XYZ file of N, CA and C in Angstrom:
459
model
N -15.642 3.287 6.020
C -14.402 3.979 6.114
C -14.698 5.410 5.814
N -14.093 6.336 6.727
C -14.441 7.726 6.593
C -13.313 8.383 5.620
N -12.206 8.232 6.145
C -11.110 8.875 5.028
C -9.948 7.897 4.961
N -9.525 7.605 3.591
C -8.600 6.625 3.440
C -7.525 7.450 2.555
N -6.337 7.361 3.021
C -5.191 8.035 2.427
C -4.389 6.992 1.508
N -3.999 7.268 0.240
C -3.362 6.354 -0.698
C -1.949 7.061 -0.998
N -1.023 6.273 -0.857
C 0.303 6.733 -1.505
C 1.039 5.581 -1.796
N 2.058 5.972 -2.721
C 3.183 4.950 -3.126
C 4.505 5.359 -2.589
N 5.372 4.436 -2.392
C 6.690 4.803 -2.120
C 7.630 3.555 -2.396
N 8.882 4.043 -2.915
C 9.908 2.724 -3.275
C 10.368 2.273 -1.975
N 10.543 0.971 -1.885
C 10.880 0.306 -0.889
C 12.368 0.258 -0.769
N 13.104 0.482 0.413
C 14.532 0.536 0.535
C 15.043 -0.805 0.501
N 14.977 -1.553 -0.647
C 15.614 -2.791 -0.681
C 15.532 -3.302 -2.339
N 16.475 -4.107 -2.469
C 16.561 -4.751 -3.946
C 16.313 -6.185 -3.750
N 15.474 -6.739 -4.662
C 15.203 -8.087 -4.591
C 16.232 -8.863 -5.647
N 16.666 -9.954 -5.221
C 17.788 -10.663 -5.923
C 17.009 -12.044 -6.285
N 17.218 -12.520 -7.489
C 16.699 -13.726 -8.035
C 17.561 -15.028 -7.274
N 16.957 -15.736 -6.410
C 17.889 -16.688 -5.837
C 18.651 -17.769 -6.693
N 18.130 -17.867 -7.770
C 18.647 -19.034 -8.764
C 19.792 -18.175 -9.421
N 19.630 -17.063 -10.220
C 20.654 -16.498 -10.982
C 21.541 -15.496 -10.359
N 20.988 -14.980 -9.066
C 21.724 -14.116 -8.364
C 21.709 -12.591 -8.990
N 20.786 -12.515 -9.924
C 20.592 -11.196 -10.556
C 19.590 -10.383 -10.005
N 19.855 -9.072 -9.861
C 18.730 -8.133 -9.237
C 17.451 -8.287 -10.040
N 16.409 -8.376 -9.328
C 14.944 -8.394 -10.101
C 14.584 -6.928 -10.125
N 14.812 -6.116 -8.977
C 14.542 -4.860 -8.964
C 14.126 -4.288 -7.560
N 13.588 -3.044 -7.569
C 13.334 -2.362 -6.273
C 11.824 -2.282 -6.327
N 11.051 -2.936 -5.498
C 9.563 -2.945 -5.355
C 8.963 -1.446 -4.928
N 7.871 -1.220 -5.498
C 7.328 0.061 -5.088
C 5.842 -0.461 -4.207
N 5.738 0.058 -3.102
C 4.509 -0.311 -2.168
C 3.507 0.670 -2.242
N 2.338 0.325 -2.795
C 1.106 1.473 -2.700
C 0.278 0.877 -1.581
N -0.108 1.791 -0.581
C -0.705 1.565 0.384
C -1.992 2.519 0.726
N -3.045 1.844 1.072
C -4.256 2.607 1.540
C -4.529 2.520 3.054
N -4.536 3.617 3.597
C -4.527 3.643 5.173
C -5.678 4.408 5.735
N -6.496 3.893 6.569
C -7.551 4.487 7.226
C -6.988 5.423 8.196
N -7.330 6.669 7.937
C -6.931 7.689 8.702
C -7.193 7.717 10.127
N -8.532 7.215 10.406
C -9.154 7.214 11.761
C -8.249 6.201 12.645
N -8.196 5.032 12.012
C -7.504 3.880 13.058
C -6.072 3.756 12.554
N -5.607 4.281 11.567
C -4.137 4.057 10.984
C -3.994 2.698 10.631
N -5.018 1.952 10.195
C -5.009 0.503 9.891
C -4.850 0.533 8.176
N -3.983 -0.403 7.916
C -3.772 -0.700 6.326
C -4.975 -1.386 5.903
N -5.673 -0.757 4.979
C -6.784 -1.500 4.489
C -6.586 -2.079 3.045
N -5.500 -1.588 2.465
C -5.227 -2.067 1.214
C -3.827 -1.923 0.804
N -3.203 -2.688 -0.093
C -1.978 -2.630 -0.490
C -1.646 -3.304 -1.855
N -0.611 -3.006 -2.593
C -0.195 -3.309 -3.915
C 1.270 -3.247 -4.031
N 1.916 -4.270 -4.353
C 3.374 -4.154 -4.545
C 3.676 -4.469 -6.142
N 4.409 -3.662 -6.623
C 4.807 -3.713 -8.055
C 6.188 -3.308 -8.427
N 6.823 -3.762 -9.467
C 8.197 -3.418 -9.705
C 8.156 -2.170 -10.750
N 7.049 -1.715 -11.061
C 6.906 -0.581 -11.931
C 6.894 0.769 -11.244
N 7.094 1.936 -11.774
C 6.902 3.234 -11.058
C 5.498 3.289 -10.725
N 5.170 4.288 -9.662
C 3.829 4.439 -9.428
C 2.846 4.783 -10.631
N 1.687 4.199 -10.844
C 0.891 4.414 -11.952
C -0.579 4.364 -11.404
N -1.402 4.774 -12.348
C -2.810 4.628 -12.115
C -3.243 3.140 -11.899
N -2.731 2.223 -12.557
C -2.982 0.915 -12.400
C -2.745 0.450 -11.070
N -1.632 0.757 -10.387
C -1.326 0.376 -9.298
C -1.938 1.173 -8.184
N -2.368 2.198 -8.438
C -3.317 2.921 -7.376
C -4.833 2.240 -7.395
N -5.030 1.856 -8.541
C -6.490 1.137 -8.765
C -6.401 -0.163 -8.009
N -5.378 -1.041 -8.169
C -5.358 -2.222 -7.612
C -5.262 -2.164 -6.211
N -4.493 -1.110 -5.573
C -4.506 -0.858 -4.145
C -5.885 -0.522 -3.617
N -6.594 0.421 -4.319
C -8.037 0.565 -3.971
C -8.971 -0.423 -4.145
N -8.743 -1.189 -5.010
C -9.615 -2.495 -5.115
C -9.428 -3.555 -3.941
N -8.252 -3.489 -3.693
C -7.730 -4.373 -2.488
C -8.375 -3.719 -1.134
N -8.443 -2.445 -1.078
C -9.066 -1.702 0.200
C -10.538 -2.066 0.216
N -11.168 -2.141 -0.910
C -12.717 -2.228 -0.837
C -13.200 -3.585 -0.761
N -12.385 -4.509 -1.353
C -12.797 -5.959 -1.095
C -12.421 -6.626 0.120
N -13.338 -7.655 0.592
C -12.988 -8.367 1.659
C -11.737 -9.261 1.443
N -11.022 -9.525 2.486
C -9.876 -10.299 2.544
C -9.898 -11.600 3.086
N -10.964 -12.282 2.956
C -11.325 -13.739 3.419
C -10.518 -14.560 2.731
N -9.782 -14.483 1.649
C -8.910 -15.434 0.965
C -7.574 -15.558 1.815
N -7.285 -14.574 2.437
C -5.987 -14.644 3.189
C -5.809 -15.677 4.498
N -7.102 -16.168 4.855
C -7.111 -17.166 5.790
C -6.761 -18.588 5.155
N -7.162 -18.747 3.830
C -6.737 -19.793 3.022
C -5.384 -19.769 2.627
N -4.823 -18.637 2.440
C -3.333 -18.503 2.079
C -2.544 -18.880 3.268
N -2.844 -18.399 4.529
C -2.215 -18.600 5.704
C -2.288 -20.168 6.066
N -3.434 -20.806 5.898
C -3.409 -22.387 5.904
C -2.551 -23.013 5.083
N -2.627 -22.606 3.699
C -2.053 -23.316 2.701
C -0.372 -23.291 2.889
N 0.014 -22.170 3.275
C 1.384 -21.941 3.509
C 1.954 -22.236 4.944
N 1.166 -22.523 5.846
C 1.510 -22.838 7.168
C 2.021 -21.642 7.947
N 1.609 -20.418 7.591
C 1.808 -19.154 8.362
C 1.128 -19.060 9.551
N 1.827 -18.750 10.651
C 1.347 -18.578 12.022
C 0.866 -17.146 12.302
N -0.180 -16.629 11.544
C -0.397 -15.199 11.884
C -1.768 -15.293 12.675
N -1.748 -14.496 13.704
C -2.818 -14.657 14.637
C -4.111 -13.921 14.258
N -3.752 -12.769 13.913
C -4.894 -11.784 13.576
C -5.432 -11.867 12.166
N -6.544 -11.543 11.829
C -7.127 -11.524 10.514
C -7.221 -10.179 10.066
N -7.253 -9.921 8.728
C -7.460 -8.501 8.190
C -8.941 -8.397 8.075
N -9.563 -7.492 8.854
C -10.926 -7.267 8.890
C -11.340 -5.891 8.120
N -10.473 -5.143 7.891
C -10.771 -3.880 7.331
C -10.939 -3.835 5.914
N -12.058 -3.515 5.578
C -12.389 -3.209 4.026
C -13.688 -2.379 3.916
N -13.734 -1.844 2.753
C -14.989 -1.116 2.445
C -14.754 0.053 1.473
N -15.794 0.675 1.159
C -15.638 1.935 0.165
C -15.505 3.002 1.049
N -14.450 3.797 0.870
C -14.121 5.068 1.671
C -14.897 6.289 1.243
N -15.252 6.876 2.225
C -16.201 8.126 1.885
C -15.338 9.212 1.336
N -14.148 9.450 1.695
C -13.126 10.315 1.240
C -11.721 9.740 0.933
N -11.269 10.168 -0.249
C -9.917 9.705 -0.555
C -9.078 10.868 -0.335
N -7.818 10.616 0.109
C -6.926 11.747 0.249
C -5.468 11.174 -0.601
N -5.149 11.997 -1.365
C -3.912 11.567 -2.190
C -2.940 12.806 -2.339
N -1.556 12.483 -2.701
C -0.680 13.565 -2.827
C -0.682 13.897 -4.217
N 0.031 14.789 -4.586
C -0.109 15.330 -6.056
C 0.867 14.655 -6.996
N 1.090 13.321 -6.678
C 1.731 12.568 -7.617
C 1.031 12.359 -9.003
N 1.642 12.214 -10.199
C 1.071 12.042 -11.345
C -0.007 11.087 -11.439
N 0.277 9.967 -10.843
C -0.767 8.910 -10.987
C -2.029 9.266 -10.077
N -1.941 10.164 -9.056
C -3.097 10.484 -8.451
C -3.914 11.537 -9.037
N -3.511 12.307 -9.914
C -4.238 13.444 -10.559
C -4.737 13.148 -11.955
N -4.730 11.752 -12.243
C -5.167 11.307 -13.530
C -6.618 11.328 -13.696
N -7.147 11.360 -14.950
C -8.561 11.451 -15.282
C -9.161 10.153 -14.820
N -8.576 9.013 -14.692
C -9.133 7.814 -14.315
C -9.793 7.732 -12.912
N -8.892 8.222 -12.035
C -9.326 8.417 -10.619
C -10.505 9.431 -10.455
N -10.477 10.510 -11.333
C -11.629 11.445 -11.086
C -12.966 10.722 -11.691
N -12.753 9.969 -12.637
C -13.970 9.147 -13.381
C -14.413 8.081 -12.172
N -13.622 7.644 -11.466
C -13.937 6.473 -10.538
C -14.785 7.028 -9.310
N -14.421 8.242 -8.945
C -14.891 8.679 -7.630
C -16.381 8.910 -7.431
N -17.029 9.364 -8.620
C -18.579 9.301 -8.599
C -19.212 7.991 -8.431
N -18.626 7.109 -9.095
C -19.072 5.638 -8.877
C -18.920 5.048 -7.575
N -17.996 5.447 -6.717
C -17.717 5.030 -5.370
C -18.580 5.946 -4.505
N -19.079 7.093 -4.986
C -19.715 8.086 -4.203
C -18.581 8.701 -3.100
N -17.365 8.922 -3.613
C -16.470 9.295 -2.676
C -15.991 10.679 -3.097
N -15.263 11.362 -2.344
C -14.695 12.658 -2.427
C -13.434 12.393 -2.550
N -12.589 13.340 -3.330
C -11.128 13.304 -3.319
C -10.463 14.488 -2.999
N -9.573 14.492 -2.205
C -8.594 15.587 -1.644
C -7.242 15.497 -1.977
N -6.751 16.234 -2.754
C -5.322 16.212 -2.987
C -4.704 16.931 -1.817
N -3.597 16.389 -1.597
C -2.872 16.923 -0.328
C -1.725 18.019 -0.889
N -2.285 19.217 -0.655
C -1.502 20.474 -1.153
C -0.545 20.970 -0.170
N 0.029 19.998 0.611
C 1.009 20.468 1.614
C 2.394 19.620 1.197
N 3.380 20.187 1.746
C 4.609 19.508 1.564
C 4.963 18.963 2.994
N 5.413 17.506 3.050
C 5.687 16.937 4.238
C 7.052 17.455 4.725
N 7.174 17.449 6.200
C 8.436 17.822 6.856
C 9.193 16.416 6.538
N 10.495 16.649 6.286
C 11.317 15.387 5.989
C 11.606 14.650 7.404
N 11.595 15.210 8.244
C 11.553 14.380 9.634
C 10.488 13.706 10.075
N 9.249 14.215 9.489
C 8.060 13.424 9.803
C 7.554 12.687 8.399
N 7.953 11.450 8.324
C 7.639 10.731 6.897
C 5.903 10.523 6.949
N 5.531 10.345 5.798
C 4.100 9.980 5.778
C 3.857 8.687 6.214
N 2.472 8.437 6.211
C 2.025 7.006 6.677
C 2.496 5.930 5.696
N 2.636 6.039 4.576
C 2.981 5.057 3.712
C 4.598 4.818 3.774
N 5.242 5.794 3.904
C 6.862 5.604 4.286
C 6.953 4.750 5.414
N 6.109 5.087 6.543
C 6.387 4.415 7.845
C 5.963 3.145 7.697
N 4.841 2.711 6.986
C 4.402 1.378 6.704
C 5.468 0.665 6.206
N 6.009 1.063 4.971
C 7.127 0.413 4.302
C 8.371 0.076 5.083
N 8.727 1.026 6.038
C 9.735 0.926 6.788
C 9.600 -0.096 7.883
N 8.361 -0.133 8.434
C 7.957 -1.128 9.384
C 7.876 -2.569 8.817
N 7.258 -2.582 7.562
C 7.359 -3.839 6.865
C 8.670 -4.548 6.754
N 9.536 -3.687 6.366
C 10.888 -4.162 5.883
C 11.585 -4.680 7.170
N 11.454 -3.791 8.243
C 12.102 -4.060 9.509
C 11.599 -5.278 10.228
N 10.249 -5.516 10.101
C 9.647 -6.609 10.903
C 9.690 -7.784 10.124
N 9.557 -7.847 8.697
C 9.296 -8.994 7.960
C 10.637 -9.281 7.092
N 11.270 -8.383 6.485
C 12.127 -8.655 5.697
C 13.542 -8.884 6.244
N 13.838 -8.036 7.232
C 15.345 -8.181 7.762
C 15.591 -9.525 8.539
N 14.558 -9.991 9.128
C 14.788 -11.140 9.950
C 15.182 -12.300 8.900
N 14.420 -12.252 7.739
C 14.703 -13.415 6.556
C 16.077 -13.305 6.137
N 16.671 -12.042 5.942
C 17.997 -11.774 5.412
C 19.050 -12.152 6.544
N 18.763 -12.167 7.783
C 19.668 -12.232 8.901
C 19.636 -13.864 8.978
N 18.571 -14.693 8.737
C 18.380 -15.950 8.958
C 19.382 -16.534 7.709
N 19.278 -16.003 6.503
C 19.803 -16.594 5.440
C 21.254 -16.492 5.463
N 21.884 -15.469 6.247
C 23.425 -15.369 6.227
C 24.027 -16.307 7.150
N 23.182 -16.882 8.118
C 23.756 -17.765 9.172
C 23.775 -19.123 8.718
């Protein structure tokens, strides 16, 4: 992997406990995207605000093989045709200036990975959302909305 971009974004949905009907919370999606292929190589979902822990979990998921997903698909009877083959240690990490991204923990990890870090010192145009926001929007549209539509009928 040449350059991986990491970002966190709150998802535009609230999860409700099906038994009690009480809100569980609004999840935050942390995503690692390979800039060359725009393929999602790592992800982590949490109900906490973006943190160093969430960033590290996402980075861990990006680096490690995802062979376990085949077992999960079979165990749950999911009909997913493609496998997740993207993983590895990125040569360069690109992050925004979020508090979790400029923490000392990330700076200590980079030499161990032999990776460089580049903070994104630019402001995004509101009309052009970042890769993470687009990924979250697509995930909700493709995976979550059909489930809520099925439940109402």
